[in-house]
CSV table of C-alpha atoms in Angstrom, one decimal:
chain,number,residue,atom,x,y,z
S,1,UNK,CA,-93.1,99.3,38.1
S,2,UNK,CA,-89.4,98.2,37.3
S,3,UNK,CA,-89.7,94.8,35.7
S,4,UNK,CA,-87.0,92.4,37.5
S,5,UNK,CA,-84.3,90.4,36.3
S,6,UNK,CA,-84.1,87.0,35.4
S,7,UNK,CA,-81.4,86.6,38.2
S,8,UNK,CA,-83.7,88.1,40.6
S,9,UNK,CA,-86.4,86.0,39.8
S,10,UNK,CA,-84.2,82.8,40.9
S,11,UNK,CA,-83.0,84.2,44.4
S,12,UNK,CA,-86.2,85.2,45.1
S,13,UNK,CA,-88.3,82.3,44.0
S,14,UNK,CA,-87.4,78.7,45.8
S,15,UNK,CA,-87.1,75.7,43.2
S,16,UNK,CA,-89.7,73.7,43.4
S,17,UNK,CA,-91.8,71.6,40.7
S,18,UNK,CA,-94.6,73.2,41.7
S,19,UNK,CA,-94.7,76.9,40.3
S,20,UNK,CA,-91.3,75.1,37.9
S,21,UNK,CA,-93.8,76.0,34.8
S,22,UNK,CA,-94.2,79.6,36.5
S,23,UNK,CA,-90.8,80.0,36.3
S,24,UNK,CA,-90.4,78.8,32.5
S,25,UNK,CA,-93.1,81.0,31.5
S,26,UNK,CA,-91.1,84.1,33.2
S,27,UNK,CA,-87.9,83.2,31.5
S,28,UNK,CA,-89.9,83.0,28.3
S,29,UNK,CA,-91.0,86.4,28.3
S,30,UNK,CA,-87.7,88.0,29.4
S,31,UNK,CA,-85.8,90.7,27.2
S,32,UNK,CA,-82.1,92.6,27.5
S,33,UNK,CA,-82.5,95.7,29.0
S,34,UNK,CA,-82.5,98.3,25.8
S,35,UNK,CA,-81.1,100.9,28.3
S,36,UNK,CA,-78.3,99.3,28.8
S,37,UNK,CA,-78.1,98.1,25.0
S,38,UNK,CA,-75.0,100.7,23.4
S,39,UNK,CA,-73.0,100.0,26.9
S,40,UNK,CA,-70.5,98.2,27.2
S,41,UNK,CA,-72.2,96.3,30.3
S,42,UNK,CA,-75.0,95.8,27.5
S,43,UNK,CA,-72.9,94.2,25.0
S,44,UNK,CA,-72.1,91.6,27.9
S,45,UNK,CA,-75.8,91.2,29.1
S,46,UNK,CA,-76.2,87.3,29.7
S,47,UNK,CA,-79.8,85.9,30.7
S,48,UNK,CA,-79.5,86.7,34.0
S,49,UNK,CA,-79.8,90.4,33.6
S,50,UNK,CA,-82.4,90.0,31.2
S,51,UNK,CA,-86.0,91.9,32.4
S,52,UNK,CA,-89.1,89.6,32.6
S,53,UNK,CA,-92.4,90.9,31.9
S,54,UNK,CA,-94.8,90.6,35.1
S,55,UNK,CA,-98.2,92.2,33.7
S,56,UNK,CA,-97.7,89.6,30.3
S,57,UNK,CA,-97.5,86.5,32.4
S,58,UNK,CA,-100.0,87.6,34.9
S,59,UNK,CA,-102.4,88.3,31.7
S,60,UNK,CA,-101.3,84.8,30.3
S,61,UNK,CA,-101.8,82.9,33.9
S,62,UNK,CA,-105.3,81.8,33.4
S,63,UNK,CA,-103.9,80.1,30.2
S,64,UNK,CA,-100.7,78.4,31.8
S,65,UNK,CA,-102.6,76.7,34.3
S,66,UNK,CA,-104.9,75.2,31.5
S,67,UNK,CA,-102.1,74.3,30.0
S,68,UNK,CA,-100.2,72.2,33.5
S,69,UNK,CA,-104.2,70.8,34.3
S,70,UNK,CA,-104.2,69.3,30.9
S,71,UNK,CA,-100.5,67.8,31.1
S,72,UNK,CA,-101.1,66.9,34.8
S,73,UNK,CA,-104.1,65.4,33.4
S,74,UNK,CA,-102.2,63.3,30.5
S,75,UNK,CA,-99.4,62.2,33.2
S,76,UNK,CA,-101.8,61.4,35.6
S,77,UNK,CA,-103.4,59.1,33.6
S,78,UNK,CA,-100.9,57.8,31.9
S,79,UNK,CA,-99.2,56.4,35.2
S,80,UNK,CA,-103.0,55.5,36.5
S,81,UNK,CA,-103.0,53.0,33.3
S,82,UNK,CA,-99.1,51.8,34.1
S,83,UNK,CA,-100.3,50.8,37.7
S,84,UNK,CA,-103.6,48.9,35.9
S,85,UNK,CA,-101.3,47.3,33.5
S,86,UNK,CA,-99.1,45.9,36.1
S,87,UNK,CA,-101.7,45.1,38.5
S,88,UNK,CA,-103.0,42.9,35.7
S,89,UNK,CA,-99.9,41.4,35.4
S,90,UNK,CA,-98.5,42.8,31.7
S,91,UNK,CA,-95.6,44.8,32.4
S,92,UNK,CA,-95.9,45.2,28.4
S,93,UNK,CA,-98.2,47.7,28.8
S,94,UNK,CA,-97.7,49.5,31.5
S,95,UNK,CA,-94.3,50.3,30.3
S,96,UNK,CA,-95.8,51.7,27.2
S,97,UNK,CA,-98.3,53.9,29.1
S,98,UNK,CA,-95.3,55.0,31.1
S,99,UNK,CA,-92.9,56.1,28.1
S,100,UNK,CA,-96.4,57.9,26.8
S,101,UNK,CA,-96.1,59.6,29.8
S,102,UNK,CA,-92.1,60.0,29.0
S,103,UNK,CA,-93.3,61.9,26.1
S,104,UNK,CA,-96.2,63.7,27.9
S,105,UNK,CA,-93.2,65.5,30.2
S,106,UNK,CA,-90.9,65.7,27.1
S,107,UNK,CA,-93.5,68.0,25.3
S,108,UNK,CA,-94.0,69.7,28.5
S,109,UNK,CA,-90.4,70.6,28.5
S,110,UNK,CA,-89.6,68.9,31.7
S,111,UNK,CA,-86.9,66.7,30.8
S,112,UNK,CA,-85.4,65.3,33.9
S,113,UNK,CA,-89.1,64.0,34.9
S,114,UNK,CA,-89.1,62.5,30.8
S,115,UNK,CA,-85.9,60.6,31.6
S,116,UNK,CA,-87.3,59.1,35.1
S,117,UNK,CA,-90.3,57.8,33.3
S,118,UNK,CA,-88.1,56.3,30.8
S,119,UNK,CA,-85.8,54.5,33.3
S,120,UNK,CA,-89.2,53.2,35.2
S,121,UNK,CA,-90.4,51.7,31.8
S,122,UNK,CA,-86.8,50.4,31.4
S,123,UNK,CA,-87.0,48.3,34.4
S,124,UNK,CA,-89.7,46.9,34.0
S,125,UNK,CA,-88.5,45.1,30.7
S,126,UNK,CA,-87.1,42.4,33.2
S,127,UNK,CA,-91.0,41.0,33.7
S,128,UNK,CA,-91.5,41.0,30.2
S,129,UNK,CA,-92.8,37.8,28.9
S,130,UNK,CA,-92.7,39.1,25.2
S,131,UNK,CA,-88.7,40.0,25.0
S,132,UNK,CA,-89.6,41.2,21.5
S,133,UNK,CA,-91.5,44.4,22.7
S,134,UNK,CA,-88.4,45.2,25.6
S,135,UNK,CA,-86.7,46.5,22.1
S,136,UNK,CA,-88.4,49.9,22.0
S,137,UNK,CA,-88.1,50.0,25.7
S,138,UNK,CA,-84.3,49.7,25.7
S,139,UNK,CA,-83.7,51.7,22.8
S,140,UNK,CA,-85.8,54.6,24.3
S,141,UNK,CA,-84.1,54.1,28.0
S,142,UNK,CA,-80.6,54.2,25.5
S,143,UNK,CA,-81.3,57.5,24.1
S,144,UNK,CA,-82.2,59.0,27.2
S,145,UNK,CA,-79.3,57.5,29.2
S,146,UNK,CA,-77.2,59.2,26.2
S,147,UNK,CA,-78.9,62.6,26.5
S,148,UNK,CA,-78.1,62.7,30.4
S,149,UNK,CA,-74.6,62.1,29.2
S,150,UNK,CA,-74.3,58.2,30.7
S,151,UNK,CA,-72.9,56.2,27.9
S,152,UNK,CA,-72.3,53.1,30.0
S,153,UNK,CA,-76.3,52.7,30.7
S,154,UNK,CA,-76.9,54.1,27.5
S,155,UNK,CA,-74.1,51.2,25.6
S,156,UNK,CA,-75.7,48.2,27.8
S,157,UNK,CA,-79.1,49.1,26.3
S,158,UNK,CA,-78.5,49.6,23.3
S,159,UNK,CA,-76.9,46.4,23.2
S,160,UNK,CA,-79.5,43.9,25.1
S,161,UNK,CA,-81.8,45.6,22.4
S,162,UNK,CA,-79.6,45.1,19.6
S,163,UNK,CA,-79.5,41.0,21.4
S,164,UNK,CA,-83.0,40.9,21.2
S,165,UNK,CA,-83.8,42.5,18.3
S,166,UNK,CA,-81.2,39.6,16.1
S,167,UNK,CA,-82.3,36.8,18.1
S,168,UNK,CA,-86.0,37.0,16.6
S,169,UNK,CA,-84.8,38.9,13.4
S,170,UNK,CA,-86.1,42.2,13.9
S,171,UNK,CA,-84.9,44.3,11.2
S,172,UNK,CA,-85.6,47.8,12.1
S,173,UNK,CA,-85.0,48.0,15.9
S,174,UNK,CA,-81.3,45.8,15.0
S,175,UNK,CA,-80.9,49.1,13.0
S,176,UNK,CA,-82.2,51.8,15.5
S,177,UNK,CA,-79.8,49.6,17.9
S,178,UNK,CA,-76.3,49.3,15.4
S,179,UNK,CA,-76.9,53.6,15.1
S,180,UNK,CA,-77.4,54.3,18.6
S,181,UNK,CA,-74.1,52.3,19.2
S,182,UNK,CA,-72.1,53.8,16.3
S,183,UNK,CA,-73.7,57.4,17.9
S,184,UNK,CA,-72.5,56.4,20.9
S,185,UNK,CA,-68.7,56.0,19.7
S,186,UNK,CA,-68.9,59.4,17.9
S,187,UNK,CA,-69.8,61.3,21.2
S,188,UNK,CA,-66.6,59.2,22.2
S,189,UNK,CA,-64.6,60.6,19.4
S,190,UNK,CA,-63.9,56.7,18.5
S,191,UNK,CA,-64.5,57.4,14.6
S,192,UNK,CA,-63.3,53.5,13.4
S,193,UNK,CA,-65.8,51.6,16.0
S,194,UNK,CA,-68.0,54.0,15.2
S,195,UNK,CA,-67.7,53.0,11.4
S,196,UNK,CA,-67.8,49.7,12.4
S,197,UNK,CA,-71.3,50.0,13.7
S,198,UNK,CA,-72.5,51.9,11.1
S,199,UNK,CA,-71.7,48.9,8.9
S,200,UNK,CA,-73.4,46.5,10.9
S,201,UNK,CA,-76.7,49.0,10.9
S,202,UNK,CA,-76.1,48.7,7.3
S,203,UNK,CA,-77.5,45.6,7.1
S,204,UNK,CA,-79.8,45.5,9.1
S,205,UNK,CA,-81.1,48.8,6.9
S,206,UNK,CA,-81.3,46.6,3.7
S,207,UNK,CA,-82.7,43.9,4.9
S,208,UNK,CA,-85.5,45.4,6.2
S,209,UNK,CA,-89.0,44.8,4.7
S,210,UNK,CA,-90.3,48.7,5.0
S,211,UNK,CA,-87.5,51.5,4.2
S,212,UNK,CA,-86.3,53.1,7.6
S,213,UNK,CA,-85.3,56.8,8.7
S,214,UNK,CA,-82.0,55.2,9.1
S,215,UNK,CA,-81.2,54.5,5.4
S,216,UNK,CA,-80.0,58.4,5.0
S,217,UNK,CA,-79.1,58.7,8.7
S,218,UNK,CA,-76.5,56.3,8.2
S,219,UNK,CA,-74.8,58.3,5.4
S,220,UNK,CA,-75.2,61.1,7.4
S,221,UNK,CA,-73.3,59.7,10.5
S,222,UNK,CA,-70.7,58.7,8.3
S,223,UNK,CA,-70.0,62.2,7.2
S,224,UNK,CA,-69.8,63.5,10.2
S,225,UNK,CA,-67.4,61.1,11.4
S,226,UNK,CA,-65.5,61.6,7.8
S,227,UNK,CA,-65.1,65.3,8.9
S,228,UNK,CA,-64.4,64.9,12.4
S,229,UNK,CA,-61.3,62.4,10.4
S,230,UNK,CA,-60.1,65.3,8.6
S,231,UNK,CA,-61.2,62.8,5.4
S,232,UNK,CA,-63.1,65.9,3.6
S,233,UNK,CA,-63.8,64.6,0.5
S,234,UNK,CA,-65.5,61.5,2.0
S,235,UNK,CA,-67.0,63.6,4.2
S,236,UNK,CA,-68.7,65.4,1.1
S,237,UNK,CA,-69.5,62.4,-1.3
S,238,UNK,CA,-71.7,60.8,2.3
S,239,UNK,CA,-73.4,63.8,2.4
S,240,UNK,CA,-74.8,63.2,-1.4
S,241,UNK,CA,-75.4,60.1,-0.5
S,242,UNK,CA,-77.7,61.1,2.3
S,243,UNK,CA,-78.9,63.7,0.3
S,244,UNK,CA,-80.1,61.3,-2.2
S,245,UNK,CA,-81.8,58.9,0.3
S,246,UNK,CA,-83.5,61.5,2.4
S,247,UNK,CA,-87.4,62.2,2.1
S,248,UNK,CA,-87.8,65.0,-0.4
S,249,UNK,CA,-89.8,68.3,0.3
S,250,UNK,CA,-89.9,68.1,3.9
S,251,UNK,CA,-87.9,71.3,5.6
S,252,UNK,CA,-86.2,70.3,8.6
S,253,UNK,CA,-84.8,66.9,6.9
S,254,UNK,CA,-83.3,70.1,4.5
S,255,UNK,CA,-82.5,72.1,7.5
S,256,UNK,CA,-80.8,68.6,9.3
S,257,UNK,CA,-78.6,68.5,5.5
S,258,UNK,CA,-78.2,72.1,4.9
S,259,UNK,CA,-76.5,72.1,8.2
S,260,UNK,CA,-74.4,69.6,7.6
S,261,UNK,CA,-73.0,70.4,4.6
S,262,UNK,CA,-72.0,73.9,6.2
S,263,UNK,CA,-70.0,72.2,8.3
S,264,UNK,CA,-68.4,70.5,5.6
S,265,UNK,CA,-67.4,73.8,3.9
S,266,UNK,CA,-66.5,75.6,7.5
S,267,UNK,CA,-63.7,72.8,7.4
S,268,UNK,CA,-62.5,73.5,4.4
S,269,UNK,CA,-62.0,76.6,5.2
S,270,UNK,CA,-64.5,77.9,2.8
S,271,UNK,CA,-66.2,80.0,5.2
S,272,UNK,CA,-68.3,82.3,3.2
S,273,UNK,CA,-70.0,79.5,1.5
S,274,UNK,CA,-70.5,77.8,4.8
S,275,UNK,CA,-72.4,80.8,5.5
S,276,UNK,CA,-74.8,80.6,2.9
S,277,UNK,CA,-75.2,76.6,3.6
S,278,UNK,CA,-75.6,78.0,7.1
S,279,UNK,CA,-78.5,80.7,6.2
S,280,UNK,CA,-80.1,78.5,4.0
S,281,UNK,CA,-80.7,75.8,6.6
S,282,UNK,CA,-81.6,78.3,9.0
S,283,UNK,CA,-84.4,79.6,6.4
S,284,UNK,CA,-85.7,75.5,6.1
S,285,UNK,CA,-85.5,75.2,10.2
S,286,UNK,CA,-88.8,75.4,12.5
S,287,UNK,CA,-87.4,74.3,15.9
S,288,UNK,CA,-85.8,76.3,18.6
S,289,UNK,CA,-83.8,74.0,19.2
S,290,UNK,CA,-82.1,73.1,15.8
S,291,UNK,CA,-82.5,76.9,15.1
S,292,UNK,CA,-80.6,77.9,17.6
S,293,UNK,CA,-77.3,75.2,16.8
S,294,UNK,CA,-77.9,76.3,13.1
S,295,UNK,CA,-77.4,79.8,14.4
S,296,UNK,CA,-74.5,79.1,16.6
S,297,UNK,CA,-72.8,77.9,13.4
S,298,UNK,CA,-73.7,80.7,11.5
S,299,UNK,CA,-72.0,83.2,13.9
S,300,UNK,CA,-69.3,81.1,14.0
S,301,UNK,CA,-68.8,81.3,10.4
S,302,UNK,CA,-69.2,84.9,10.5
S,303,UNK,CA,-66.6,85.6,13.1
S,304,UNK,CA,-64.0,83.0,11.1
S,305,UNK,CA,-64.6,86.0,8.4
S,306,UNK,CA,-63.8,88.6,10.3
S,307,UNK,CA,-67.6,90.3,10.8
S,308,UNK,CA,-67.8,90.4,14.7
S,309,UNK,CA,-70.5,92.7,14.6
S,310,UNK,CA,-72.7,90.6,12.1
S,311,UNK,CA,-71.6,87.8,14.3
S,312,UNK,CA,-72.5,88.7,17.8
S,313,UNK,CA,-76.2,89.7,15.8
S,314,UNK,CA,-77.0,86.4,14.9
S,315,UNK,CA,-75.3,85.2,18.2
S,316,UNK,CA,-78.0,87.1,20.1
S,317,UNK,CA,-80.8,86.0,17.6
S,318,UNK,CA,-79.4,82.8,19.3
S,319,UNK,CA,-80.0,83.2,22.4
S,320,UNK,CA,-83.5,85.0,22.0
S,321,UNK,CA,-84.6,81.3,19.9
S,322,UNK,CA,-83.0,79.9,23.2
S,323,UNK,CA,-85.2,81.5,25.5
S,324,UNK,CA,-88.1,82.6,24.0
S,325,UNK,CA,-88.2,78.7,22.7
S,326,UNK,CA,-87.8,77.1,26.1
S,327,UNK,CA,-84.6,75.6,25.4
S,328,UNK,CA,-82.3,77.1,27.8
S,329,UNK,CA,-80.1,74.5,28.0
S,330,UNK,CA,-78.9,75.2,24.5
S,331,UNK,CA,-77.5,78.5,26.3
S,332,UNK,CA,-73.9,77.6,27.1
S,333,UNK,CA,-73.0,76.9,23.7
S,334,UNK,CA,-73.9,80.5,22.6
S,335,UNK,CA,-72.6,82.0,25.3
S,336,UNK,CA,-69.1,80.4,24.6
S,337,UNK,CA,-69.7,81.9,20.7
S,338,UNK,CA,-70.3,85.1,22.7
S,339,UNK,CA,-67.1,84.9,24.6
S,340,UNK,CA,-65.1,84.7,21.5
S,341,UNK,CA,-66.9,87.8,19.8
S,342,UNK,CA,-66.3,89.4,23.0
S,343,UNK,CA,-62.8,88.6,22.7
S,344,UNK,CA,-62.3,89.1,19.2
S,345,UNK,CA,-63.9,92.9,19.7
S,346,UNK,CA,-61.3,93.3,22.2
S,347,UNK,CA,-63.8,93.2,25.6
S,348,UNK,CA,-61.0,92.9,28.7
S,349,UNK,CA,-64.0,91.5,30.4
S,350,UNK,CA,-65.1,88.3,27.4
S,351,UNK,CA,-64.9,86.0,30.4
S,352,UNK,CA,-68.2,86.7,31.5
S,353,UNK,CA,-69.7,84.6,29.2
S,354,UNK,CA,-67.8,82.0,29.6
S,355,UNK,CA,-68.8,82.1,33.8
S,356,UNK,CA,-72.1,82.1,32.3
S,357,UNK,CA,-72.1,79.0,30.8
S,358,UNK,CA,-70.9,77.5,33.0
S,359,UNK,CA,-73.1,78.9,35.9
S,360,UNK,CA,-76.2,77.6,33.0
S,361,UNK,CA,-74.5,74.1,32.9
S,362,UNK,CA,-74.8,73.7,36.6
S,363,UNK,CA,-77.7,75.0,37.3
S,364,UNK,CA,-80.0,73.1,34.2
S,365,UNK,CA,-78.0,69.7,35.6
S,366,UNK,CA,-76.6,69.7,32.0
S,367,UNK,CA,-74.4,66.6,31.3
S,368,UNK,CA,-70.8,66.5,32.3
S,369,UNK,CA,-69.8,66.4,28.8
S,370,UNK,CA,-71.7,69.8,28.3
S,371,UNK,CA,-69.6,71.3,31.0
S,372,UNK,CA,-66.2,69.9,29.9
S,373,UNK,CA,-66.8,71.5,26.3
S,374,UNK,CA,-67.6,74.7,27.8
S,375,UNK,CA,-64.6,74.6,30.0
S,376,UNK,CA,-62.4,73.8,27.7
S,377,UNK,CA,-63.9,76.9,24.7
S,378,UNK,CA,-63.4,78.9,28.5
S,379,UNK,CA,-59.2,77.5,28.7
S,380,UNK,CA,-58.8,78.5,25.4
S,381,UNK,CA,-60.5,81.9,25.7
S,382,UNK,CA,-58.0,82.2,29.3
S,383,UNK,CA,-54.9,81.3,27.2
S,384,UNK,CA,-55.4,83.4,24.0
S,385,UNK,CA,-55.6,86.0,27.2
S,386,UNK,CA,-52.6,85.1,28.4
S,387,UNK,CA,-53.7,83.5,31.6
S,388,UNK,CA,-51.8,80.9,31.2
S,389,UNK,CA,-52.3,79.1,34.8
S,390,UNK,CA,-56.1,79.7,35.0
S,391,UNK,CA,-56.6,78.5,31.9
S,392,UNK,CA,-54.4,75.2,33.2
S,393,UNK,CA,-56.8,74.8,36.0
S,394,UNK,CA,-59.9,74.7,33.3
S,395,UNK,CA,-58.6,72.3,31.0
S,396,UNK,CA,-57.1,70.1,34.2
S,397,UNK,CA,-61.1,70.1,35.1
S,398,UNK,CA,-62.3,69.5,31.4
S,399,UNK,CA,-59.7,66.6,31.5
S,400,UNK,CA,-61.2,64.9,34.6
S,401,UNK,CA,-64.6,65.2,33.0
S,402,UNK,CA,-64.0,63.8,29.8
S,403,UNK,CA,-61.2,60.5,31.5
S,404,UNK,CA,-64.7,59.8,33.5
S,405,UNK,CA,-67.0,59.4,30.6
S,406,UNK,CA,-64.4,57.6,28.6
S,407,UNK,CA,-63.5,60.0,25.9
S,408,UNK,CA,-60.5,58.9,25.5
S,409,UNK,CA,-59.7,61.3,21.7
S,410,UNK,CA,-60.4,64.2,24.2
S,411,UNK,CA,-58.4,62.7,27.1
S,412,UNK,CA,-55.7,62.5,24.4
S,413,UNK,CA,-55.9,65.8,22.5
S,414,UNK,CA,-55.8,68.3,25.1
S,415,UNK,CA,-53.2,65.7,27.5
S,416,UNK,CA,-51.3,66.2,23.7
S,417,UNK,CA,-51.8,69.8,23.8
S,418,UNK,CA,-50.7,70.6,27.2
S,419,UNK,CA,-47.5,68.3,26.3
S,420,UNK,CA,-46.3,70.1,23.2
S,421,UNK,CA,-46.8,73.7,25.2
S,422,UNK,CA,-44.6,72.6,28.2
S,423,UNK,CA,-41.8,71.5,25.5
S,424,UNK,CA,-41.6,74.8,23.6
């Protein structure tokens, strides 16, 4: 029996929630097709023509629909108990049993269903009589509103939370509050406000009675927006400082650092230590997810040196974390690393991946921001090509994108770009 392809899987089955865990399972199990592995049509394998293994998930059935009974189960009830809250009048607790249910989804890996239990949790907050528990609700509804990529909902949250929060002097969600904001700017590229807010979170931090996450969070952010400044040295002396404050001995809080100070070198140019910072946090890593950015920067690293081959290895180790982890959506970023080994090993047809990616972005309803990242690594790809007009038409589309969500530095950098080109 020849074992179909993850593309042929999709035209063939409808989407619909109901076999939606089916289909996750099947992507799970799906492999590149070894026969195809020393062409050159195997070097450019994306997902799509991955193979998926039938008699595996047919074995592993009986256990996947355990698995959705129990979560329907858990969401069931939990929105069961939400309607008994209410119908008892205390919206307090049914929004609490309906961001359990958030979570329930969230674990489940269905995170377009986590984000609409959020939002009915968030507006319920209106009926509460106790504004003091609406804080977790808006700060919650605030981080999803920023995952989906809508930093206006996300900003107004954050801010009635952060209101609420000073007006009856709670010290902890003001700080979850003043981060999520100063977050919020960095996505933004607005590094000063984003400073700004970090100081005001400060605070909050110290004046809190139990010591919070955020106290080495904050040093953190401030690093990254230090190196996003060019302001390397700063950059490098936040890092300690977050270094210093961070819980010792546990691996991904190492992982989170380790990271982080890989980036730090990979700006300085000082790639082959950023390559060891990279490994090393990829040793300390346990989650698909941050394994498979910590990856990404790896093989970027690598290919900054010159070792495409090594580069495109750990690419690919990428993008089996992605899949065999369930967190496809972390696709399009790999697959734009991808396009620019492709490139740099001198494959006429690189673009691939960058369709790819994009084709993953719209079909996973990724946030706009996603996109515009991806088509801008895809201009940049077109113009190092020579393609000068198509890669025109990309960045024109990026720069819609990002003038919509308000990122204004990106508006301004590639606008900048674009000018000094036309002038040579």
């Amino acid at each position: 029996m020849k074992p179909p392809t993850v593309d042929e899987i999709r035209e063939l089955l409808p989407e619909v929630d109901s076999i939606g865990p089916l289909v996750e399972r099947l992507l799970t199990t799906a492999r590149p097709d070894r026969s195809r592995r020393w062409s050159t049509s195997g070097e450019l394998q994306t997902i799509g023509s991955r193979l998926v293994d039938l008699p595996r998930v047919a074995r592993e059935l009986p256990l996947l629909l355990d698995e959705v009974r129990t979560h329907l189960e858990r969401t069931y009830g939990e929105s069961m108990a939400a309607l008994e809250a209410l119908a008892r009048e205390d919206p307090e607790t049914s929004a609490e049993h309906l961001l359990r249910a958030a979570e329930a989804e969230r674990s489940f890996g269905r995170m377009r269903e986590a984000g609409a239990f959020t939002e009915a949790a968030v507006r319920l907050t209106h009926r509460f009589r106790e504004r003091g528990r609406a804080t977790a609700v808006l700060i919650e509804g605030a981080r999803a509103a920023r995952a989906e990529g809508r930093w206006r909902d996300a900003e107004a949250r954050y801010r009635e939370a952060s209101r609420i929060a000073t007006a009856i002097g709670d010290a902890p969600s003001a700080a979850r509050a003043a981060v999520g904001l100063g977050n919020l700017a960095v996505d933004r590229g607005l590094w000063q406000l984003a400073l700004e807010r970090y100081r005001g979170a400060e605070r909050w931090v110290k004046t809190a009675r139990e010591p919070l996450s955020e106290r080495w969070h904050l040093p953190l952010n401030r690093s990254i927006v230090a190196r996003e400044q060019g302001r390397l040295r700063d950059a490098e002396k936040e890092l300690e400082r977050a270094r210093a404050l961070a819980p010792l001995g546990e691996a991904e809080v190492g992982a989170v650092l380790g990271n982080a100070h890989g980036q730090v070198l990979r700006a300085r140019e000082r790639t082959e230590e950023a390559e060891l910072a990279f490994r090393d946090a990829l040793e300390l890593s346990s989650g698909a997810d941050a394994r498979v950015t910590i990856a990404s920067n790896l093989a970027d690293a690598l290919l900054a040196q010159g070792k495409d081959h090594e580069a495109e290895r750990v690419a690919r180790e990428a993008e089996d974390e992605a899949v065999r982890g369930s967190v496809v959506p972390r696709l399009p970023e790999v697959y734009s690393l991808l396009g620019r080994v492709a490139e740099a090993r001198g494959h006429a047809d690189a673009f691939v991946f960058f369709e790819r990616a994009l084709e993953l972005a719209e079909q996973r309803k990724l946030p706009r921001l996603e996109r515009a990242r991806v088509l801008e690594a895809y201009a940049e790809h077109l113009r190092r090509s020579g393609e000068e007009e198509a890669a025109e038409a990309r960045t024109a589309r990026a720069i819609r994108i990002y003038r919509a969500l308000g990122y204004d530095s990106a508006v301004q950098r590639l606008e900048g770009a674009n000018d000094s080109r036309r002038s040579r």
